[in-house]
Amino acid sequence: MDCVFCKIISGDIPSNKVYEDEKVVAFYDLEPQAPVHVLIVPKVHIESVLGVDETNSAVIAHVFEVAAKLAVELGVTDGFRVVTNTGENAGQTVKHIHFHLLGGRKLGREE
Ligand code: AMP
Ligand code: ZN
């Protein structure tokens, strides 16, 4: 499949990984928008929030468990954001669901 995040998960293309378990991987974003900018990505290929249903939603809960751990590890518990863009108007460029963990600076309203 021609999916950049599936290729990162399979090891076909490199990434700067910060966390991995059997369900998710987390790595630093190539174009960071904040001092801490990590992507938390389910290993299963789900296109976006629109592809989440009762058969796969457990991994989304797991993403938030990992987000909580990483926020502590990466030192951003003073304030951070977990964001998932869905569709063109939201600026989704990679069609494999992922959650941006952003922190380390004051975050504006429109980000
Ligand atoms: P989105 O615009 O929400 O779909 O987010 C896609 C994000 O993936 C962007 O912030 C990109 O900088 C990031 N990105 C794309 N390719 C890579 C890659 N190979 N390694 C790390 N981050 C990437
Ligand atoms: Zn994929």
Short mmCIF file of C-alpha atoms and ligand atoms in Angstrom, two decimals:
data_model
loop_
_atom_site.label_atom_id
_atom_site.label_comp_id
_atom_site.label_asym_id
_atom_site.label_seq_id
_atom_site.Cartn_x
_atom_site.Cartn_y
_atom_site.Cartn_z
CA MET A 1 0.00 0.00 0.00
CA ASP A 2 1.27 3.46 -0.87
CA CYS A 3 1.05 4.91 2.63
CA VAL A 4 3.99 6.72 4.20
CA PHE A 5 2.97 5.82 7.77
CA CYS A 6 2.49 2.12 6.88
CA LYS A 7 6.03 2.27 5.48
CA ILE A 8 7.34 3.80 8.70
CA ILE A 9 5.53 1.08 10.69
CA SER A 10 7.00 -1.70 8.52
CA GLY A 11 10.46 -0.11 8.73
CA ASP A 12 10.65 0.55 4.98
CA ILE A 13 11.29 4.22 5.64
CA PRO A 14 13.09 5.62 8.68
CA SER A 15 11.65 7.73 11.47
CA ASN A 16 12.82 9.19 14.72
CA LYS A 17 10.83 6.93 17.05
CA VAL A 18 10.07 7.90 20.60
CA TYR A 19 7.70 5.04 21.52
CA GLU A 20 6.49 1.74 20.11
CA ASP A 21 4.31 -1.15 21.29
CA GLU A 22 2.20 -3.78 19.54
CA LYS A 23 -0.61 -1.34 18.74
CA VAL A 24 0.95 2.07 18.07
CA VAL A 25 4.13 3.85 17.14
CA ALA A 26 5.12 7.45 17.98
CA PHE A 27 7.79 9.43 16.19
CA TYR A 28 8.90 13.03 15.79
CA ASP A 29 7.19 15.05 13.05
CA LEU A 30 9.49 15.95 10.14
CA GLU A 31 8.29 19.56 10.19
CA PRO A 32 7.75 20.38 13.86
CA GLN A 33 5.20 23.09 14.65
CA ALA A 34 6.20 23.26 18.33
CA PRO A 35 9.25 22.36 20.47
CA VAL A 36 7.59 19.01 21.13
CA HIS A 37 5.77 17.63 18.08
CA VAL A 38 5.26 13.90 18.02
CA LEU A 39 2.85 11.86 15.91
CA ILE A 40 1.11 8.94 17.61
CA VAL A 41 0.01 6.47 14.95
CA PRO A 42 -2.03 3.27 15.24
CA LYS A 43 -0.30 0.41 13.43
CA VAL A 44 -3.57 -0.61 11.82
CA HIS A 45 -4.31 1.44 8.69
CA ILE A 46 -7.41 3.52 9.42
CA GLU A 47 -7.84 6.47 7.01
CA SER A 48 -9.14 9.04 9.46
CA VAL A 49 -11.67 9.56 12.25
CA LEU A 50 -14.28 8.67 9.62
CA GLY A 51 -12.89 5.12 9.59
CA VAL A 52 -13.25 4.60 13.34
CA ASP A 53 -16.00 2.20 14.38
CA GLU A 54 -16.79 -0.41 17.05
CA THR A 55 -14.31 -2.89 15.50
CA ASN A 56 -11.23 -0.65 15.85
CA SER A 57 -11.95 2.07 18.42
CA ALA A 58 -9.97 0.37 21.22
CA VAL A 59 -6.73 1.47 19.58
CA ILE A 60 -7.88 5.09 19.76
CA ALA A 61 -8.28 4.81 23.54
CA HIS A 62 -4.80 3.31 23.60
CA VAL A 63 -3.46 6.31 21.66
CA PHE A 64 -4.59 8.54 24.53
CA GLU A 65 -2.93 6.31 27.14
CA VAL A 66 0.29 6.69 25.18
CA ALA A 67 -0.27 10.45 24.84
CA ALA A 68 -0.52 10.77 28.62
CA LYS A 69 2.73 8.82 29.12
CA LEU A 70 4.59 10.75 26.45
CA ALA A 71 3.41 14.12 27.79
CA VAL A 72 5.06 13.25 31.10
CA GLU A 73 8.20 11.81 29.50
CA LEU A 74 8.63 14.73 27.13
CA GLY A 75 7.98 17.31 29.86
CA VAL A 76 4.90 19.07 28.51
CA THR A 77 2.36 18.51 31.30
CA ASP A 78 2.14 22.30 31.71
CA GLY A 79 0.06 22.30 28.53
CA PHE A 80 -0.18 20.35 25.33
CA ARG A 81 -2.62 19.48 22.59
CA VAL A 82 -3.61 16.20 20.91
CA VAL A 83 -4.97 16.89 17.44
CA THR A 84 -6.16 14.74 14.56
CA ASN A 85 -6.91 16.41 11.24
CA THR A 86 -9.69 14.83 9.18
CA GLY A 87 -10.21 15.57 5.52
CA GLU A 88 -9.13 18.28 3.14
CA ASN A 89 -10.57 21.34 4.89
CA ALA A 90 -8.78 20.33 8.09
CA GLY A 91 -5.49 19.93 6.24
CA GLN A 92 -5.11 16.15 6.50
CA THR A 93 -2.15 15.31 4.23
CA VAL A 94 -1.45 11.71 5.29
CA LYS A 95 -4.46 9.41 4.93
CA HIS A 96 -3.51 7.15 7.85
CA ILE A 97 -5.01 8.29 11.14
CA HIS A 98 -2.50 10.00 13.40
CA PHE A 99 -2.56 12.20 16.46
CA HIS A 100 -0.28 15.23 16.77
CA LEU A 101 1.03 15.72 20.31
CA LEU A 102 2.07 19.37 20.45
CA GLY A 103 3.61 21.22 23.37
CA GLY A 104 6.56 23.08 24.77
CA ARG A 105 5.25 26.54 23.95
CA LYS A 106 2.11 28.63 24.40
CA LEU A 107 -0.35 27.31 21.81
CA GLY A 108 -2.70 29.70 20.00
CA ARG A 109 -6.42 29.22 19.47
CA GLU A 110 -6.30 28.58 15.71
CA GLU A 111 -3.83 25.74 15.56
P1 AMP B 1 -1.59 15.99 8.72
O1 AMP B 1 -1.34 17.26 7.95
O2 AMP B 1 -2.44 16.16 9.94
O3 AMP B 1 -2.04 14.87 7.82
O4 AMP B 1 -0.18 15.59 9.32
C1 AMP B 1 0.79 14.91 8.60
C2 AMP B 1 2.08 15.20 9.33
O5 AMP B 1 2.99 14.18 9.00
C3 AMP B 1 2.73 16.53 8.96
O6 AMP B 1 2.90 17.30 10.14
C4 AMP B 1 4.07 16.12 8.34
O7 AMP B 1 5.12 17.00 8.69
C5 AMP B 1 4.28 14.74 8.93
N1 AMP B 1 5.07 13.82 8.15
C6 AMP B 1 4.90 13.49 6.84
N2 AMP B 1 5.80 12.56 6.47
C7 AMP B 1 6.55 12.30 7.58
C8 AMP B 1 7.64 11.41 7.86
N3 AMP B 1 8.15 10.62 6.91
N4 AMP B 1 8.16 11.41 9.10
C9 AMP B 1 7.66 12.21 10.06
N5 AMP B 1 6.62 13.05 9.87
C10 AMP B 1 6.08 13.10 8.65
ZN ZN B 2 -1.18 3.39 6.34
#
